[in-house]
mmCIF file of C-alpha atoms and ligand atoms in Angstrom:
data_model
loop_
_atom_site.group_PDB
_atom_site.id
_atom_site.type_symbol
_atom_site.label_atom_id
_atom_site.label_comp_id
_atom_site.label_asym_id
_atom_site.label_seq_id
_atom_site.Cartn_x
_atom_site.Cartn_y
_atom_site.Cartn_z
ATOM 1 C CA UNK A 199 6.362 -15.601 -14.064
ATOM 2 C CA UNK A 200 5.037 -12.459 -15.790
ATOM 3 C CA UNK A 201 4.184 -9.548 -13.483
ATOM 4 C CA UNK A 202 2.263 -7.635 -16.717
ATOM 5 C CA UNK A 203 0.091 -10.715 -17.429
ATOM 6 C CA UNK A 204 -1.724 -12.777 -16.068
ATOM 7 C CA UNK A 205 -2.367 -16.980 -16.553
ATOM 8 C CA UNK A 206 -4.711 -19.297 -15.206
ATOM 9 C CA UNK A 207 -3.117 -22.195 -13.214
ATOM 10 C CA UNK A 208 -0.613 -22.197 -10.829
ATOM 11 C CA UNK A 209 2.876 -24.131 -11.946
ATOM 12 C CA UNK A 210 5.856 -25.636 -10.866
ATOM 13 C CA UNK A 211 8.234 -22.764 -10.222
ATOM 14 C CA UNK A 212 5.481 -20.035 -10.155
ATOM 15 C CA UNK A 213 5.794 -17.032 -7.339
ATOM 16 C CA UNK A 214 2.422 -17.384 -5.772
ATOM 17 C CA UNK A 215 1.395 -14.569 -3.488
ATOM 18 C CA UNK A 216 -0.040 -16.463 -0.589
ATOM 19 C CA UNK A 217 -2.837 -14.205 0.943
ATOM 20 C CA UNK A 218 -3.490 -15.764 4.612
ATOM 21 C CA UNK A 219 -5.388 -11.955 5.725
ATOM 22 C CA UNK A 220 -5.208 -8.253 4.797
ATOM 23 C CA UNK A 221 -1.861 -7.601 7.038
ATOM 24 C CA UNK A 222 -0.516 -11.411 6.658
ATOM 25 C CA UNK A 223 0.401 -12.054 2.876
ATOM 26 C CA UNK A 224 3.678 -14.132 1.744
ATOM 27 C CA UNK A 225 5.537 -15.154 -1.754
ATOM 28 C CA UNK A 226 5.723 -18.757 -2.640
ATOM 29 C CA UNK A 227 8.188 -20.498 -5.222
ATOM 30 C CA UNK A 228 6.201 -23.453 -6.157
ATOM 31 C CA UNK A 229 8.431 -26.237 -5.801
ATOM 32 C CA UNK A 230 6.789 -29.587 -6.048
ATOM 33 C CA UNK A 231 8.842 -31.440 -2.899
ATOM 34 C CA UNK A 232 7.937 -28.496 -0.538
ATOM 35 C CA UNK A 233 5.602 -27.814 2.113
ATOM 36 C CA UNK A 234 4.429 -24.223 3.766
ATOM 37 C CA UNK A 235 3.769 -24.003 7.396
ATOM 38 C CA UNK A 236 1.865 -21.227 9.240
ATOM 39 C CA UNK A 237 -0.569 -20.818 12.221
ATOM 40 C CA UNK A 238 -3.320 -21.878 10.137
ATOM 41 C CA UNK A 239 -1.538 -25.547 9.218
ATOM 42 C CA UNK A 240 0.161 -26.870 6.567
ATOM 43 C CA UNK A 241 0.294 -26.443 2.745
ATOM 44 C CA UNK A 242 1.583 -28.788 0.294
ATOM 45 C CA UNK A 243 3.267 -27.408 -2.745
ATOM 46 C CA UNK A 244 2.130 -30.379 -5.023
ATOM 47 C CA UNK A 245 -1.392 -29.488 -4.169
ATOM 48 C CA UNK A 246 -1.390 -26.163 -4.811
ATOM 49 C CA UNK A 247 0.092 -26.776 -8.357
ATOM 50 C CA UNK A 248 -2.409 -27.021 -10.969
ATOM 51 C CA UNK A 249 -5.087 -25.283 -8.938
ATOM 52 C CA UNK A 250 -6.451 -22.505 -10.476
ATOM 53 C CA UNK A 251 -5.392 -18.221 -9.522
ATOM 54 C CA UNK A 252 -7.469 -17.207 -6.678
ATOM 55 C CA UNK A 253 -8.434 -20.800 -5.498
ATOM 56 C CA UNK A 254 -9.032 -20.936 -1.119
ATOM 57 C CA UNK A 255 -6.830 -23.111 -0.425
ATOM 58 C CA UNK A 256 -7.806 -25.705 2.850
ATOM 59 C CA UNK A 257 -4.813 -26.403 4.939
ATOM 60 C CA UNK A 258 -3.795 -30.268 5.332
ATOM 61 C CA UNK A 259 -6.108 -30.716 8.636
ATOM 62 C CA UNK A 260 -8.757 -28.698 6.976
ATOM 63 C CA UNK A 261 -8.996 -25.856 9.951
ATOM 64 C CA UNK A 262 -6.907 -23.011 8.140
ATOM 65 C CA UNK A 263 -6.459 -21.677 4.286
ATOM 66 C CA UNK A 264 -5.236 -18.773 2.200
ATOM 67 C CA UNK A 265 -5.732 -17.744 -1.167
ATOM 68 C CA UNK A 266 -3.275 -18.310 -4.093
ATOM 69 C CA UNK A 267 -2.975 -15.098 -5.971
ATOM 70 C CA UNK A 268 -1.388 -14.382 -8.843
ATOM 71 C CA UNK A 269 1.691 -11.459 -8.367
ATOM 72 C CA UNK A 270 0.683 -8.138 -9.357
ATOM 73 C CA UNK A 271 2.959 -4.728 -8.689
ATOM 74 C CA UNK A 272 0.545 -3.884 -6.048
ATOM 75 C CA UNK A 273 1.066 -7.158 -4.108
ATOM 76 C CA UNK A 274 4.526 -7.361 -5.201
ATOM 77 C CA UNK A 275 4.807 -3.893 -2.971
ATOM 78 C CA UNK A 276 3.446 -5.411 0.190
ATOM 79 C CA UNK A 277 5.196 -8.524 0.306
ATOM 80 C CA UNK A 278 8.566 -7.608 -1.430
ATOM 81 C CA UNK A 279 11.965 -8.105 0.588
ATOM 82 C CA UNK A 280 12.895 -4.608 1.747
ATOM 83 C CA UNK A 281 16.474 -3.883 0.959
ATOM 84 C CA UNK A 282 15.186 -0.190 1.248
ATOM 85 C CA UNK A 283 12.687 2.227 2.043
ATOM 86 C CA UNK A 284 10.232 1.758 -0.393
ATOM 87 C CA UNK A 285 7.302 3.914 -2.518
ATOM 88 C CA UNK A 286 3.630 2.374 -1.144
ATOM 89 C CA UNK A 287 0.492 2.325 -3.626
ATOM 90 C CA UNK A 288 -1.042 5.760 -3.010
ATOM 91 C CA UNK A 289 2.394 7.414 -3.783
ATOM 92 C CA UNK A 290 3.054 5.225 -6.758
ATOM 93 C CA UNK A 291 -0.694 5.684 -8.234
ATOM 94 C CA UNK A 292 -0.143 9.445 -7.773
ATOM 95 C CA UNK A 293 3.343 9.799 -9.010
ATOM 96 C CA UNK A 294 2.244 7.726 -12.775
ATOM 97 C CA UNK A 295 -0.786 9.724 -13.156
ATOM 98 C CA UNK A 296 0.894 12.949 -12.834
ATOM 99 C CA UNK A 297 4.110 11.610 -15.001
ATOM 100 C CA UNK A 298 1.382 11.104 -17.403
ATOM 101 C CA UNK A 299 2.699 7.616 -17.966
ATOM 102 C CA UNK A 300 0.863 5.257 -20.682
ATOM 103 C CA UNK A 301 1.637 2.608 -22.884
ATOM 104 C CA UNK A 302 5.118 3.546 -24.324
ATOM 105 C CA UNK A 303 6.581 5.834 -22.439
ATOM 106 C CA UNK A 304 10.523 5.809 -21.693
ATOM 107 C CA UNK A 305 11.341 6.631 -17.889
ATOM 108 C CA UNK A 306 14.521 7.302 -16.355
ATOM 109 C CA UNK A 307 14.453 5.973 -12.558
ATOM 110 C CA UNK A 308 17.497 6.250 -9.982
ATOM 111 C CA UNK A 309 17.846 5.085 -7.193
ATOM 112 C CA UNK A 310 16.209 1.549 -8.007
ATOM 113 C CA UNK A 311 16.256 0.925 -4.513
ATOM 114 C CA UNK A 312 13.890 -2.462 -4.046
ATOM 115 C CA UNK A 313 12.502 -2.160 -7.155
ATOM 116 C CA UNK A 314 8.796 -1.519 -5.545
ATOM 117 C CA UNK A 315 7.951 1.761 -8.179
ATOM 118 C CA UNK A 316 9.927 -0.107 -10.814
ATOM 119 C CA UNK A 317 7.700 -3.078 -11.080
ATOM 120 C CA UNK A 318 4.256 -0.340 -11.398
ATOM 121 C CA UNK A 319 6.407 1.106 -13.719
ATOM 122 C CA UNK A 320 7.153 -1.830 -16.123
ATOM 123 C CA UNK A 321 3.399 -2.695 -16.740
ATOM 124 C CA UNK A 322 1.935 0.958 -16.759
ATOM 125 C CA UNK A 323 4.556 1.332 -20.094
ATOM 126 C CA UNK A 324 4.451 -2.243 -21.497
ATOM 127 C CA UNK A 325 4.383 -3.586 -24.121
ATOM 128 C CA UNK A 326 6.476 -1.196 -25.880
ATOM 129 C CA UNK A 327 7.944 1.939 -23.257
ATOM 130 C CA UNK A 328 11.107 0.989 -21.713
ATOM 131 C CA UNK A 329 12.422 1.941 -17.982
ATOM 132 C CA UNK A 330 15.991 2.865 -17.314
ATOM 133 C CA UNK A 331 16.659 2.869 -14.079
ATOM 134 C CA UNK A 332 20.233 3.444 -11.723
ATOM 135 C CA UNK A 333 21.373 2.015 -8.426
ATOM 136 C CA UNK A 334 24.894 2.880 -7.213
ATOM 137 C CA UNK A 335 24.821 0.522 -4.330
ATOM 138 C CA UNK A 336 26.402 -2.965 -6.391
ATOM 139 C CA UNK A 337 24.628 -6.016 -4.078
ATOM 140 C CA UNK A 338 20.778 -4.025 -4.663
ATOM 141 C CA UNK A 339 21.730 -3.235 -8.129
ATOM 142 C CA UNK A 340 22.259 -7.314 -8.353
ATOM 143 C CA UNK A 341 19.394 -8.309 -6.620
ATOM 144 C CA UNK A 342 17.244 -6.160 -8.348
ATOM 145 C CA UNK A 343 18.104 -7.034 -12.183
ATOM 146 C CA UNK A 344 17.592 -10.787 -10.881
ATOM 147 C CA UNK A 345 14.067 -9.853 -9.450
ATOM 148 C CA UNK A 346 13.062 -8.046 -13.339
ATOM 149 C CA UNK A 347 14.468 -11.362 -15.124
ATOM 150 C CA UNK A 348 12.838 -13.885 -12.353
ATOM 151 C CA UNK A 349 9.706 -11.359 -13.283
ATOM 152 C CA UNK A 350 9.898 -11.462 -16.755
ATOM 153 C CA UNK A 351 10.299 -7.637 -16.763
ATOM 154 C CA UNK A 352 13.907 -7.779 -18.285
ATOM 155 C CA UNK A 353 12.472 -6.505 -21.582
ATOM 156 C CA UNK A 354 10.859 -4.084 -20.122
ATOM 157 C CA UNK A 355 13.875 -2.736 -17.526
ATOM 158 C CA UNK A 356 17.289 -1.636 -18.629
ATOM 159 C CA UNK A 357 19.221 -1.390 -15.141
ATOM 160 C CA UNK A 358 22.738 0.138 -14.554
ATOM 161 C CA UNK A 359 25.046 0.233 -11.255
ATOM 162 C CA UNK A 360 26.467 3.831 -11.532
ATOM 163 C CA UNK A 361 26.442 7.206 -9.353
ATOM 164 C CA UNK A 362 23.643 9.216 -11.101
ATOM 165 C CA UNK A 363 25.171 12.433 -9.113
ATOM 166 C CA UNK A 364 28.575 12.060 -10.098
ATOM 167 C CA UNK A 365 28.576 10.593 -13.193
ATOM 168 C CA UNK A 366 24.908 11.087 -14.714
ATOM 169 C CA UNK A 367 23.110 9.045 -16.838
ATOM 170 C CA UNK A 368 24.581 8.531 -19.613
ATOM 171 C CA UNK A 369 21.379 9.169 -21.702
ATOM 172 C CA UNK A 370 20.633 12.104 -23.747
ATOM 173 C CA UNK A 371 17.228 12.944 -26.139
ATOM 174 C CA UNK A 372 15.501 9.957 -25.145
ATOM 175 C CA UNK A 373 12.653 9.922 -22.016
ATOM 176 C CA UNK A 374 9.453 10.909 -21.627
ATOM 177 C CA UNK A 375 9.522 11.079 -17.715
ATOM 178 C CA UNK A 376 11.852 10.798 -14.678
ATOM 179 C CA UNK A 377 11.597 9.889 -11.375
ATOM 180 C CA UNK A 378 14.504 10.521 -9.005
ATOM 181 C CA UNK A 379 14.149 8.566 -5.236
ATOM 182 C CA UNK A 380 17.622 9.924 -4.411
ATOM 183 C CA UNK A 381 18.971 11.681 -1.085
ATOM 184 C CA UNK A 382 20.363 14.911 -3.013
ATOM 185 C CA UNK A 383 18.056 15.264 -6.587
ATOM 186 C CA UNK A 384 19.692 18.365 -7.163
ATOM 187 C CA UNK A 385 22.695 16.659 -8.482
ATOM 188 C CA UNK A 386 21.343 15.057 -11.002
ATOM 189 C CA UNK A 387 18.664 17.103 -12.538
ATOM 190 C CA UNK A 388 21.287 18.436 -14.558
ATOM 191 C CA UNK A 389 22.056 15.015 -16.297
ATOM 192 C CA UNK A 390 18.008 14.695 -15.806
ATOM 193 C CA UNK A 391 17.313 17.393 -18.027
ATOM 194 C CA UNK A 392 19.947 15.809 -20.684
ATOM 195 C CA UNK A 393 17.813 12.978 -20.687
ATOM 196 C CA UNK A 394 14.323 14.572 -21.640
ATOM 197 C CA UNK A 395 13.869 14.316 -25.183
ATOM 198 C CA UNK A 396 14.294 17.229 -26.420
ATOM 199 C CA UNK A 397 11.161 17.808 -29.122
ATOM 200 C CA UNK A 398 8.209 16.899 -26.455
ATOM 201 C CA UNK A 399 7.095 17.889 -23.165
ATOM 202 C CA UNK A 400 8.196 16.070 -19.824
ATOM 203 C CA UNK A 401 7.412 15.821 -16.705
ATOM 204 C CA UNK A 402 9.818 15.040 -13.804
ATOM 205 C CA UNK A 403 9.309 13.547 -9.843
ATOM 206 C CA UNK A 404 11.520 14.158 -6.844
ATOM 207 C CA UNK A 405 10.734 11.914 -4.078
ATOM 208 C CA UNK A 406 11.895 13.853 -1.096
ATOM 209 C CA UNK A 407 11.001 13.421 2.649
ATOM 210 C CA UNK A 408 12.379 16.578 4.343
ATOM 211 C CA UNK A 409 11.198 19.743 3.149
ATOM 212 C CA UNK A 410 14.517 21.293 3.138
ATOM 213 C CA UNK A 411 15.607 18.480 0.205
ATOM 214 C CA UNK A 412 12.462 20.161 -1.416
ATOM 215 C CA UNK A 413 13.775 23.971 -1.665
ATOM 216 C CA UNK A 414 16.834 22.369 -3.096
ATOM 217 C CA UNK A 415 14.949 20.796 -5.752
ATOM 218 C CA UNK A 416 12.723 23.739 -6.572
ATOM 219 C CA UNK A 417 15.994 25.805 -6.788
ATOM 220 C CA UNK A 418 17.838 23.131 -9.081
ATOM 221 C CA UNK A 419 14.431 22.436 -10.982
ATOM 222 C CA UNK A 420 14.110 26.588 -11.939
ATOM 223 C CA UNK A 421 18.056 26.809 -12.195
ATOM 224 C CA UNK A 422 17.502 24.033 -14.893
ATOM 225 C CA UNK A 423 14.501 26.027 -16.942
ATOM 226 C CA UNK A 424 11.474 23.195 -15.487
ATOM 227 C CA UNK A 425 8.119 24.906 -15.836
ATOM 228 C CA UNK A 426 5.222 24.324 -13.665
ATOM 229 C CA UNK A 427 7.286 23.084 -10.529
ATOM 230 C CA UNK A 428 4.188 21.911 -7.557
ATOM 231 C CA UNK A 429 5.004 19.977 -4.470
ATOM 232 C CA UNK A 430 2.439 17.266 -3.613
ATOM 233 C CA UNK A 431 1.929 14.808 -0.170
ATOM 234 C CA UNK A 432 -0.069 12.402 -0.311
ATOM 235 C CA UNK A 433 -2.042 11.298 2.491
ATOM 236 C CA UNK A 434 -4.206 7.969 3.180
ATOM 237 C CA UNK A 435 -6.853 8.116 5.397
ATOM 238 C CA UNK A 436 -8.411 4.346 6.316
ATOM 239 C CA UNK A 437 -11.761 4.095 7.010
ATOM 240 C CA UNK A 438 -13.002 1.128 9.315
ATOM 241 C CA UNK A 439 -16.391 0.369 8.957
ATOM 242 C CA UNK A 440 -18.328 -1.338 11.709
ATOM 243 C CA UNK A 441 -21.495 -2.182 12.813
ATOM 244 C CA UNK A 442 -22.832 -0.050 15.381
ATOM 245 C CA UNK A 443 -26.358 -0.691 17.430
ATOM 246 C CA UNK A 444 -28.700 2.672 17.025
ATOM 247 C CA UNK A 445 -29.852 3.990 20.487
ATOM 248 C CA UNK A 446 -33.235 6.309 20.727
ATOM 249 C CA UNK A 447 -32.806 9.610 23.520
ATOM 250 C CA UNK A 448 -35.233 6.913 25.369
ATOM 251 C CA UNK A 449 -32.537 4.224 25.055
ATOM 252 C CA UNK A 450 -29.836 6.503 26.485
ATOM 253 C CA UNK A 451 -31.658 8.167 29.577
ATOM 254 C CA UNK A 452 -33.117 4.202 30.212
ATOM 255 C CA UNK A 453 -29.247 3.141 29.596
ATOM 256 C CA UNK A 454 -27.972 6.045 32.113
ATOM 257 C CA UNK A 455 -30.601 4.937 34.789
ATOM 258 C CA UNK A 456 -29.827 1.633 34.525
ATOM 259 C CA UNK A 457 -25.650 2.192 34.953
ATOM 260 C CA UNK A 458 -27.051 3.975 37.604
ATOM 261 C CA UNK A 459 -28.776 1.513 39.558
ATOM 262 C CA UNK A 460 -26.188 -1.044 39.514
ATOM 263 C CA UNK A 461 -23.746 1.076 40.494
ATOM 264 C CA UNK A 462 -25.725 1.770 43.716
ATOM 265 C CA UNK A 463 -26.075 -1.720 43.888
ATOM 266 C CA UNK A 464 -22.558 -2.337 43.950
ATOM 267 C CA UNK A 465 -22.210 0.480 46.563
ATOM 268 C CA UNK A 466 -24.658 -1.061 48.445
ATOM 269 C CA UNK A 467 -23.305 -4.350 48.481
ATOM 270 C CA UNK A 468 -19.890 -2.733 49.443
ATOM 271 C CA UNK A 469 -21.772 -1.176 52.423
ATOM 272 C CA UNK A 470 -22.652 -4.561 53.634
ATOM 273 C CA UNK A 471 -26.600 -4.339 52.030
ATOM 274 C CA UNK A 472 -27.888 -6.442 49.889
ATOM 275 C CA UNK A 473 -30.379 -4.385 47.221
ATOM 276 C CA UNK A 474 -33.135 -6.043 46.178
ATOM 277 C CA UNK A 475 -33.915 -7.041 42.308
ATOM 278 C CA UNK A 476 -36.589 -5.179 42.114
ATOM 279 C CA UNK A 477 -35.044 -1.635 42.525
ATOM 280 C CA UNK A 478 -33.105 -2.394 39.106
ATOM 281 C CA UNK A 479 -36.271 -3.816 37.363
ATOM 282 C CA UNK A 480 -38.020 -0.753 38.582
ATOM 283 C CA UNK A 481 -34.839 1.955 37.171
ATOM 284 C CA UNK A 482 -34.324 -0.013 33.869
ATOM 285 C CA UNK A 483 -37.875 -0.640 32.987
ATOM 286 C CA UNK A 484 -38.677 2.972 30.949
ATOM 287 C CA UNK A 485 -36.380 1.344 28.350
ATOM 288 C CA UNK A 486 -37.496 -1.810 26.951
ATOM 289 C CA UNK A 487 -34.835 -2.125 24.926
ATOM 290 C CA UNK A 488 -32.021 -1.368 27.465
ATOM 291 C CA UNK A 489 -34.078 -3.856 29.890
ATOM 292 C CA UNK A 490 -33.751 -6.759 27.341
ATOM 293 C CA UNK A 491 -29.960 -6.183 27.244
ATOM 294 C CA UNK A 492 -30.065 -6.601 31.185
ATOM 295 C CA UNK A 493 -29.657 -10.071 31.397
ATOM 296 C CA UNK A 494 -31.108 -10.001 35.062
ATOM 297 C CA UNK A 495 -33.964 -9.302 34.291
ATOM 298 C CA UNK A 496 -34.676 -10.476 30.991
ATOM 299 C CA UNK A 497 -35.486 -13.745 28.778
ATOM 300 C CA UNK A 498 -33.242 -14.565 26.191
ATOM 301 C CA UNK A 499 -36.341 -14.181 23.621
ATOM 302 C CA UNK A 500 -36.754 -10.551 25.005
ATOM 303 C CA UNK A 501 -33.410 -9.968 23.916
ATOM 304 C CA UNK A 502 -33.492 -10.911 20.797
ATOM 305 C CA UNK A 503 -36.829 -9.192 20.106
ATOM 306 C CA UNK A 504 -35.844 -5.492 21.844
ATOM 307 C CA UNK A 505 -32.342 -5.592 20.563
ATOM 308 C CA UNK A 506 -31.837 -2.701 19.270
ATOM 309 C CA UNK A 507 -30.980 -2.305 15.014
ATOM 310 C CA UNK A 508 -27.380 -2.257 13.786
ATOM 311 C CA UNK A 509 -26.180 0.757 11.640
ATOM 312 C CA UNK A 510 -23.046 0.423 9.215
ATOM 313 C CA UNK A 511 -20.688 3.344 10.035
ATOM 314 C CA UNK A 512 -17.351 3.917 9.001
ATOM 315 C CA UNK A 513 -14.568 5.294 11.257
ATOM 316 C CA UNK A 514 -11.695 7.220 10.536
ATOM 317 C CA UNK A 515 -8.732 7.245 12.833
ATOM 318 C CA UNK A 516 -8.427 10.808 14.924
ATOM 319 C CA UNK A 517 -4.816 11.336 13.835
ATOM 320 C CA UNK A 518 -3.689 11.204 9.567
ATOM 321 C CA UNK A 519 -0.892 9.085 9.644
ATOM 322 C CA UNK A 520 1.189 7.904 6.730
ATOM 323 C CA UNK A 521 3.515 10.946 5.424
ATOM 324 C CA UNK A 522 6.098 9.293 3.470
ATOM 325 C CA UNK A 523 7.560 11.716 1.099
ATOM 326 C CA UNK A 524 6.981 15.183 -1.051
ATOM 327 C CA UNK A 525 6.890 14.805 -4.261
ATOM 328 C CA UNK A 526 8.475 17.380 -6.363
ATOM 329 C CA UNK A 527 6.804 17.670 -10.039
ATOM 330 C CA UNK A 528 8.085 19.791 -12.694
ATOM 331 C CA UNK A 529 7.556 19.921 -16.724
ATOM 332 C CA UNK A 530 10.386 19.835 -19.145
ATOM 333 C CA UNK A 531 9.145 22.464 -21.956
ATOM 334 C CA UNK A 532 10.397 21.030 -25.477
ATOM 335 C CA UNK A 533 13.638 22.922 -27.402
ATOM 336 C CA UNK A 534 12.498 25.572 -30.178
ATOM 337 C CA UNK A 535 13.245 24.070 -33.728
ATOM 338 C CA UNK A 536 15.705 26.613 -33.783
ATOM 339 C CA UNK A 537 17.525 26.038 -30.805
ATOM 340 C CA UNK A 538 18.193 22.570 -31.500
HETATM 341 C C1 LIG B 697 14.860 5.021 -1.003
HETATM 342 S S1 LIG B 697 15.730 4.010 -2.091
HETATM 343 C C2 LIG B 697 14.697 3.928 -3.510
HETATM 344 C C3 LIG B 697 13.494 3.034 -3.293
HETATM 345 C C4 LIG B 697 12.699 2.789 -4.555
HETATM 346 N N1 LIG B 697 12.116 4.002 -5.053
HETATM 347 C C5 LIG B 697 11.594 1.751 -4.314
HETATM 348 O O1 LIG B 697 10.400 2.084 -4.483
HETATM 349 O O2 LIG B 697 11.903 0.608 -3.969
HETATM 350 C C6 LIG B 697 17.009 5.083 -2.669
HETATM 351 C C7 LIG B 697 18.071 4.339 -3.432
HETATM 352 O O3 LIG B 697 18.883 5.311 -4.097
HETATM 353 C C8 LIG B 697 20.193 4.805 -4.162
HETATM 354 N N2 LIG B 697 21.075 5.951 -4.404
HETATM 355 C C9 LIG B 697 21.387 6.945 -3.542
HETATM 356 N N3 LIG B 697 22.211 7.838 -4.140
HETATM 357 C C10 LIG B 697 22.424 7.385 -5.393
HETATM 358 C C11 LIG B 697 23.172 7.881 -6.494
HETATM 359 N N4 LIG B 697 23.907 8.995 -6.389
HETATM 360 N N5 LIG B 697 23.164 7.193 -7.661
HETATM 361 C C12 LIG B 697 22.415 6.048 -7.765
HETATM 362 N N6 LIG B 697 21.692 5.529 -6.746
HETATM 363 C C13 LIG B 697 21.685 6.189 -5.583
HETATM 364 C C14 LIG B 697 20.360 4.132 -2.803
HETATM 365 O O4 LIG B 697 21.406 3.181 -2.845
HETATM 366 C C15 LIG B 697 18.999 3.528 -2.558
HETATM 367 O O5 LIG B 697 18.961 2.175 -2.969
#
């Protein structure tokens, strides 16, 4: 299964990103004898073999499907088994544009952590970059390096189990960019800075959520002669759009008089007295509109002719939510001739 390409049909022993909504999405190793359940039914393996990327597929009793998709990094980031906190889409999108990474480019990584950067990564620098990227915890190390061969990314990905901040990298005059997801950068910019290849410009990324890791950067990031050092968040705000139905000043004092009305009524009616119909008819009636909501009073035609029109609006939540990290950039400024 290639995460930088893309093919037609689904096969036997594809990963097929099953897409059952926005918020419900799942990975599926085709396997001929097996079956997928969910709330929406049941989906046969066999028959989703040979169908073609980005089929709807009906569930077995017909009332459900989901969508067979064919992995991208993007997906691969919202459905991936978390073995760590992860970098999301807007932080990933932000951090390759500003590492200026193309077609090419060699990037140093550590730590690899679940692999979710590493796999936008891989295709932003195929066919011919490379990414060399360090995990010192062994068992994530291991299930990552599966992951980029089960992927096809192995060509792409060199990855090492080793302490970056005790023992370095073990690279020197060689990358373009690096990207360091690590509790304590500062230890191994250093070894970072050994890595840069030494006749170019680079650019480098500390992913840092307390601002107190990002003084120690900037300090270790000057300390190490980076130029150009900028701290970046990166904040998503979702817009939901809805429909919403478009009331005249007429509409809202006929609205107001109407609320008003039955609420006597219901006072009324608590008081022992029954209100007659006619007292609402008579508040409601300087809206037509409002009055054809009222189903009280109104037909069913009337309603449909007086509704009012719907407006598309979108909505943004009150609150920004979604810090994640700052991210630390710097540039590596290339060694004189005569300094080399
Ligand atoms: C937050 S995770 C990285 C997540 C990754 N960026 C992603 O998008 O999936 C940080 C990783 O750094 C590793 N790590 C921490 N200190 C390290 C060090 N000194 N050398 C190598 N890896 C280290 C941790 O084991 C952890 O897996």
């Amino acid at each position: 299964m290639s995460f930088i390409g893309y093919k037609k049909f689904v096969e036997e022993g594809d990963l097929v990103v099953a897409y059952l909504s926005r918020e419900n999405m799942t990975t599926l190793i085709m396997d001929s004898k097996a079956t997928y359940n969910n709330k929406f039914g049941t989906f046969k393996h066999k028959e989703m073999i040979g169908k073609q990327y980005g089929t709807k597929m009906p569930s077995h009793n017909g009332k459900g499907f989901m969508y067979l998709l064919h992995p991208t990094p993007e997906l691969w980031t919202q459905v991936l088994p978390h073995r760590t906190q992860i970098l999301y889409l807007a932080d990933i999108s932000f951090i390759t544009a500003y590492l200026d990474l193309k077609p090419g480019s060699i990037v140093l990584e550590s730590g690899t952590g679940s692999g979710s950067i590493s796999h936008s990564f891989a295709r932003t620098i195929a066919p011919h970059g490379h990414l060399y990227t360090f995990e010192y915890h062994e068992e994530r190390a291991k299930i990552a390096r599966q992951e980029f061969k089960d992927h096809g990314l192995s060509d792409l990905i060199t990855i090492e189990c080793r302490d970056v901040c005790k023992n370095g990298f073990g690279i020197t005059n060689k990358v373009h960019a690096v990207f360091l997801d690590l509790p304590a950068p500062w230890d191994a910019i250093p070894a970072a800075k050994e890595a840069f290849k030494r006749t170019r410009m680079g650019k480098i990324c500390c992913f840092s959520p307390c601002i107190e890791q990002v003084q120690k950067t900037c300090t270790s990031l000057n300390e190490n002669g980076f130029v150009e050092i900028k701290m970046f968040e990166c904040l998503l705000r979702y817009h939901e759009v809805k429909t919403i139905p478009i009331y005249t000043v007429t509409d809202a004092v006929a609205s107001i008089k109407t609320q008003q009305a039955k609420k006597r009524k219901r006072k009324e009616q608590e008081d022992g007295n029954e209100i007659s119909e006619e007292l609402i008819i008579s508040s409601s009636n300087n809206s037509n509109r409002e009055s054809a909501n009222n189903s009280s009073v109104s037909s069913n035609s009337k309603v449909k002719q007086d509704a009012p029109p719907n407006l598309y609006v979108s909505k943004t939540p009150t609150e920004t939510k979604g810090h994640t990290s700052y991210m630390t950039f710097a540039t590596y400024l290339p060694v004189l001739y005569d300094e080399q």
